Each structure stands twice: as C-alpha cells, then as structure tokens.
Amino acid sequence: MNDTLTRTEFQSRFEALLSQLSKDNMIDYAFIDIPSDRKPWLDTGIDLSAGERVTTFAVGKTCLKGTDLWFGADFQLWCRIGPDGEIFRGTRASNTFAVEKPDRLYLASYFPGEWATRTGELATPDEVYEQASGCLAALIVRWRVEPIEGLKRLAALGDVDGLVASEIDRLTDPVVPPPGWNYLWFVGPAEIYRSCRTPEKEPAICCHTHRDVGLLQKDVSLPFEPNTRLRWAWRMDRLPSEVREDTLATHDYMSIAVEFDNGQDITYYWSAELPVGTAYRCPIPTWTARETHVAIRSGREGLGQWLDEERNVFQDYQDYIGGLLPGNIVRVWLIALSLFQGREGDGRYADMAFITDAGIIPVSAGGPV
C-alpha cells in the first residue's frame, strides 16, 4: 500500500508515464480527488460506455479526528457506475473492471460510514463523515486495448511506487477465496484467505492479514437447539495485536464466528492479553449492537501449533448475549482484522463442524458440504 506517496507526486509521475503511452492504448485518463469528510457519492463527470475496460489507481489516507487511526485508499475507495448501480471496490490500491451498462462513474471514501444497500445507500448518519479528515486521489484510465496489455506496456515505461506492477500481479495471479466461501459484501473483498492443507493433507483455509480486513462467510442452515456445538482446529502463528483487543484503536484479531437468524453473531478468538473467558461487545460503533467477542485462548503459549477447539454455542449465546433465543444458525465466518494497528497476522483453520444431538454437520474448508 502506497501511504507515503503525495498527491502531487502521484499525479506528476503517472502523467510522465501516460504521456509516453500511445493513444492507441487508451481512450483517456483523469485524476479525481475524493475528500474523506464528504459523504458518498462523488460525481466524477466521467461517462463510461458499455464494454469499456477501466483501471483505477489510488493513494491517500482517511484519518479519524482525535485519534491516530487512518485507513488507506486500498480499503477506502469504492466505485459505482450510475446512480443506482451496484457498488464495488478492489482488493488493492488498484483495480480493473469492465463496464456492463453505460453510465456515469461515481466514487466514494467509505469509513467511518457503512453501506446499507448494494447500491450505496448508507446505514450510518451523514454526520459520521464529520469525524473524518484527509483526501484520496484516484487515477481513472480508460483502455482501448485489453487492460493487461495496456498495463504491461505502461510498466515497460516505468512505474509509480509499484502500483502498475501490483495491478499486473493481481490480474495474472489472483488470490481467490476457498470454494463455497464469500466475503461479506459491505466490508468488501480481500486477499486474506486461500485454500491450503494441514500436515495430514486435509483441506484447510490459510489466513494472512496485514493492514486490511476480511469477513469470509459460508452459508449453513441449522436449527439452533440445546447442546449445539462448534468444533474446529486452528493454528495461530502470529497475532495481529500484541495488546488487548477490546478498544477501537487496538481491535485487530483473527477469529471464527457463528451468525444467527436474528442478526447476532458470536466470534471466538485468540487474544494477545485478555484472560480466557473474557467477553465483550464489538468496539466498532456500527458493530456494537450485533457482535460479541469471546476470548478462548490468550498469550503466546500454543502459537504455531495445531489445536482442537469445541464450544457449546447454545450455552455461550445464553451466557454472553442472552435474551430471546434465535431459531437458526445461518452462517459461519472467518474474520481477520488488522486495519487499526497495521500489524501482520497469520493462521490456519480446518476440521470445522457443528455437533448436534442429531449428528455431525461438517463445514467444508474446500467447497460445498
């Protein structure tokens, strides 16, 4: 992520490259500024045609006033084609996409807001953007040729802090999630999770997080009954926090979670410092009402080892959430968050299953059950 490149350097260095590229390669390009304190959406004035191929590059930071927290353009920049088009973003500070329907391009800086709909309406009040400062700068390149060919020709002329090479790498060697798993749409895609194997060659899911976030989900349909338990094996090699995770500024962790049909979820994680059994509501304001964290391991002992876990989810719901019980379990999540402190985390998950009085229901790490 290019968090040190200034807005002026970003534009001047890309213009120097693009000026050398033949007009046979691209239709046009434009630089757009997106103030972080402006609520979505920003009208770019760029009208795209059906079938066009577009690459975006972005730099800049969104900062939360009164804190040391900041979020890079790779997480912050979202796009929409048309006033009612479906919103999307890339996984890096660059992205490439094809235009299906002709319309105007809109851009947005996301956090501290949260999406309510797939067309970019907000679930948060407009006033939350008063908490933000900073600015994103985006370069929009509209290609005449296949984007990968245009990018390679651009790379032959030079690069800007590795942004061109990174987009070529993303297109030629994409990091795809395990079959049957999908990233939570309103947080956005990531390159955090991929399929791997245990030492016994059994299917597993590998996780690597570094100043990013990913909520990987798999749908299940299971009545929520007494004695419903979740079983899994994991190997946590490196935790993304070295301090307790129950504040907004330190809320970096990796976990496995269970979502219920009432919108609540319990997420089980390995804490750096909090005692085993500590439970708390999520410190991210937009998640406080729906997510409960439970520390089931703590400290460095056991890191780097495969460990088997089992939780009585029914009992945990009663103990840590309470109230009217949900009727069904609807999803399993794997969560990785390292945006706040910017550290790295590594881990693996395998042998996930629900255990009920009726039997064992596997949650496949490699595809549909």
PDB file of C-alpha atoms in Angstrom, residues 168-288:
ATOM      1  CA  ILE A 168      -0.469  -6.737 -13.223  1.00  0.00           C
ATOM      2  CA  ASP A 169       0.217  -9.234 -10.434  1.00  0.00           C
ATOM      3  CA  ARG A 170      -3.370  -9.033  -9.183  1.00  0.00           C
ATOM      4  CA  LEU A 171      -4.748  -9.741 -12.655  1.00  0.00           C
ATOM      5  CA  THR A 172      -2.341 -12.550 -13.548  1.00  0.00           C
ATOM      6  CA  ASP A 173      -2.193 -14.293 -10.166  1.00  0.00           C
ATOM      7  CA  PRO A 174      -5.453 -13.562  -8.328  1.00  0.00           C
ATOM      8  CA  VAL A 175      -5.937 -14.660  -4.723  1.00  0.00           C
ATOM      9  CA  VAL A 176      -9.337 -16.350  -4.676  1.00  0.00           C
ATOM     10  CA  PRO A 177     -11.275 -17.435  -1.580  1.00  0.00           C
ATOM     11  CA  PRO A 178     -11.885 -21.130  -0.916  1.00  0.00           C
ATOM     12  CA  PRO A 179     -14.774 -22.628  -2.921  1.00  0.00           C
ATOM     13  CA  GLY A 180     -18.125 -22.111  -1.242  1.00  0.00           C
ATOM     14  CA  TRP A 181     -16.926 -19.131   0.826  1.00  0.00           C
ATOM     15  CA  ASN A 182     -17.567 -15.449   0.075  1.00  0.00           C
ATOM     16  CA  TYR A 183     -16.501 -12.121   1.555  1.00  0.00           C
ATOM     17  CA  LEU A 184     -19.137 -10.043   3.338  1.00  0.00           C
ATOM     18  CA  TRP A 185     -20.282  -7.613   0.650  1.00  0.00           C
ATOM     19  CA  PHE A 186     -20.456  -4.377   2.647  1.00  0.00           C
ATOM     20  CA  VAL A 187     -16.927  -4.771   4.026  1.00  0.00           C
ATOM     21  CA  GLY A 188     -15.606  -5.716   0.604  1.00  0.00           C
ATOM     22  CA  PRO A 189     -13.324  -8.320  -0.966  1.00  0.00           C
ATOM     23  CA  ALA A 190      -9.818  -9.123   0.226  1.00  0.00           C
ATOM     24  CA  GLU A 191      -6.819 -11.341  -0.491  1.00  0.00           C
ATOM     25  CA  ILE A 192      -6.612 -12.659   3.060  1.00  0.00           C
ATOM     26  CA  TYR A 193      -7.899 -16.233   2.763  1.00  0.00           C
ATOM     27  CA  ARG A 194      -6.932 -19.052   0.422  1.00  0.00           C
ATOM     28  CA  SER A 195      -7.211 -22.828   0.329  1.00  0.00           C
ATOM     29  CA  CYS A 196      -4.354 -24.855   1.795  1.00  0.00           C
ATOM     30  CA  ARG A 197      -3.731 -28.200   3.534  1.00  0.00           C
ATOM     31  CA  THR A 198      -2.988 -29.468   7.021  1.00  0.00           C
ATOM     32  CA  PRO A 199       0.165 -31.546   7.640  1.00  0.00           C
ATOM     33  CA  GLU A 200      -2.099 -34.579   7.139  1.00  0.00           C
ATOM     34  CA  LYS A 201      -3.089 -33.185   3.706  1.00  0.00           C
ATOM     35  CA  GLU A 202      -6.637 -32.429   4.830  1.00  0.00           C
ATOM     36  CA  PRO A 203      -8.388 -29.310   3.442  1.00  0.00           C
ATOM     37  CA  ALA A 204      -7.681 -26.120   5.373  1.00  0.00           C
ATOM     38  CA  ILE A 205      -8.036 -22.367   4.975  1.00  0.00           C
ATOM     39  CA  CYS A 206      -4.943 -20.175   5.305  1.00  0.00           C
ATOM     40  CA  CYS A 207      -5.164 -16.612   6.584  1.00  0.00           C
ATOM     41  CA  HIS A 208      -2.675 -13.762   6.181  1.00  0.00           C
ATOM     42  CA  THR A 209      -3.726 -10.246   7.172  1.00  0.00           C
ATOM     43  CA  HIS A 210      -1.730  -7.002   7.067  1.00  0.00           C
ATOM     44  CA  ARG A 211      -3.456  -3.624   7.470  1.00  0.00           C
ATOM     45  CA  ASP A 212      -6.629  -4.988   5.894  1.00  0.00           C
ATOM     46  CA  VAL A 213      -9.892  -6.658   6.821  1.00  0.00           C
ATOM     47  CA  GLY A 214     -11.851  -9.627   5.543  1.00  0.00           C
ATOM     48  CA  LEU A 215     -15.004 -11.352   6.750  1.00  0.00           C
ATOM     49  CA  LEU A 216     -15.241 -14.669   4.935  1.00  0.00           C
ATOM     50  CA  GLN A 217     -18.632 -16.353   5.133  1.00  0.00           C
ATOM     51  CA  LYS A 218     -20.163 -19.728   4.408  1.00  0.00           C
ATOM     52  CA  ASP A 219     -23.915 -20.268   4.470  1.00  0.00           C
ATOM     53  CA  VAL A 220     -25.310 -23.011   6.685  1.00  0.00           C
ATOM     54  CA  SER A 221     -28.851 -23.927   7.695  1.00  0.00           C
ATOM     55  CA  LEU A 222     -29.070 -25.446  11.133  1.00  0.00           C
ATOM     56  CA  PRO A 223     -31.748 -25.306  13.848  1.00  0.00           C
ATOM     57  CA  PHE A 224     -30.351 -23.673  16.982  1.00  0.00           C
ATOM     58  CA  GLU A 225     -31.002 -26.276  19.658  1.00  0.00           C
ATOM     59  CA  PRO A 226     -29.625 -27.113  23.120  1.00  0.00           C
ATOM     60  CA  ASN A 227     -26.159 -28.702  23.027  1.00  0.00           C
ATOM     61  CA  THR A 228     -25.363 -27.270  19.581  1.00  0.00           C
ATOM     62  CA  ARG A 229     -21.569 -27.139  19.484  1.00  0.00           C
ATOM     63  CA  LEU A 230     -18.970 -25.790  17.079  1.00  0.00           C
ATOM     64  CA  ARG A 231     -15.790 -27.782  16.568  1.00  0.00           C
ATOM     65  CA  TRP A 232     -12.680 -26.707  14.688  1.00  0.00           C
ATOM     66  CA  ALA A 233      -8.904 -26.961  14.571  1.00  0.00           C
ATOM     67  CA  TRP A 234      -6.655 -23.950  14.147  1.00  0.00           C
ATOM     68  CA  ARG A 235      -3.024 -22.984  14.104  1.00  0.00           C
ATOM     69  CA  MET A 236      -2.363 -19.373  15.006  1.00  0.00           C
ATOM     70  CA  ASP A 237       1.201 -18.474  14.032  1.00  0.00           C
ATOM     71  CA  ARG A 238       1.158 -14.709  14.571  1.00  0.00           C
ATOM     72  CA  LEU A 239      -1.484 -12.487  16.185  1.00  0.00           C
ATOM     73  CA  PRO A 240      -2.221  -9.077  14.608  1.00  0.00           C
ATOM     74  CA  SER A 241      -2.203  -7.398  18.024  1.00  0.00           C
ATOM     75  CA  GLU A 242       0.208  -7.519  20.951  1.00  0.00           C
ATOM     76  CA  VAL A 243      -2.247  -5.845  23.333  1.00  0.00           C
ATOM     77  CA  ARG A 244      -5.853  -6.357  24.435  1.00  0.00           C
ATOM     78  CA  GLU A 245      -8.281  -6.002  21.539  1.00  0.00           C
ATOM     79  CA  ASP A 246     -11.357  -4.534  23.253  1.00  0.00           C
ATOM     80  CA  THR A 247     -10.821  -0.896  22.214  1.00  0.00           C
ATOM     81  CA  LEU A 248     -11.352   0.633  18.776  1.00  0.00           C
ATOM     82  CA  ALA A 249      -7.690   1.582  18.413  1.00  0.00           C
ATOM     83  CA  THR A 250      -6.484  -1.980  19.166  1.00  0.00           C
ATOM     84  CA  HIS A 251      -9.309  -4.070  17.715  1.00  0.00           C
ATOM     85  CA  ASP A 252      -7.181  -6.309  15.495  1.00  0.00           C
ATOM     86  CA  TYR A 253      -7.759 -10.058  15.704  1.00  0.00           C
ATOM     87  CA  MET A 254      -8.438 -13.331  13.842  1.00  0.00           C
ATOM     88  CA  SER A 255     -11.447 -15.458  14.712  1.00  0.00           C
ATOM     89  CA  ILE A 256     -14.144 -17.951  13.787  1.00  0.00           C
ATOM     90  CA  ALA A 257     -17.741 -16.815  14.253  1.00  0.00           C
ATOM     91  CA  VAL A 258     -21.307 -18.115  14.194  1.00  0.00           C
ATOM     92  CA  GLU A 259     -24.131 -15.943  12.824  1.00  0.00           C
ATOM     93  CA  PHE A 260     -27.770 -16.418  13.847  1.00  0.00           C
ATOM     94  CA  ASP A 261     -31.021 -15.596  12.079  1.00  0.00           C
ATOM     95  CA  ASN A 262     -31.635 -12.616  14.387  1.00  0.00           C
ATOM     96  CA  GLY A 263     -28.512 -10.840  13.082  1.00  0.00           C
ATOM     97  CA  GLN A 264     -26.373 -11.546  16.153  1.00  0.00           C
ATOM     98  CA  ASP A 265     -23.032 -13.320  15.984  1.00  0.00           C
ATOM     99  CA  ILE A 266     -20.538 -14.771  18.461  1.00  0.00           C
ATOM    100  CA  THR A 267     -16.899 -14.686  17.411  1.00  0.00           C
ATOM    101  CA  TYR A 268     -14.276 -16.859  19.115  1.00  0.00           C
ATOM    102  CA  TYR A 269     -10.726 -15.561  19.022  1.00  0.00           C
ATOM    103  CA  TRP A 270      -7.211 -15.835  20.411  1.00  0.00           C
ATOM    104  CA  SER A 271      -6.405 -12.737  22.453  1.00  0.00           C
ATOM    105  CA  ALA A 272      -2.953 -11.291  22.982  1.00  0.00           C
ATOM    106  CA  GLU A 273      -3.644 -10.296  26.599  1.00  0.00           C
ATOM    107  CA  LEU A 274      -7.254 -10.674  27.732  1.00  0.00           C
ATOM    108  CA  PRO A 275      -7.961 -13.564  30.110  1.00  0.00           C
ATOM    109  CA  VAL A 276      -9.653 -16.644  28.684  1.00  0.00           C
ATOM    110  CA  GLY A 277     -13.414 -16.274  29.093  1.00  0.00           C
ATOM    111  CA  THR A 278     -13.440 -12.505  28.596  1.00  0.00           C
ATOM    112  CA  ALA A 279     -16.443 -11.447  26.512  1.00  0.00           C
ATOM    113  CA  TYR A 280     -17.394  -8.007  25.209  1.00  0.00           C
ATOM    114  CA  ARG A 281     -19.431  -6.289  22.528  1.00  0.00           C
ATOM    115  CA  CYS A 282     -17.563  -5.118  19.452  1.00  0.00           C
ATOM    116  CA  PRO A 283     -15.924  -1.686  19.953  1.00  0.00           C
ATOM    117  CA  ILE A 284     -16.559  -0.671  16.321  1.00  0.00           C
ATOM    118  CA  PRO A 285     -19.657   1.555  16.665  1.00  0.00           C
ATOM    119  CA  THR A 286     -21.527   0.076  13.690  1.00  0.00           C
ATOM    120  CA  TRP A 287     -20.949  -3.460  15.025  1.00  0.00           C
ATOM    121  CA  THR A 288     -21.584  -2.999  18.751  1.00  0.00           C
TER     122      THR A 288
END
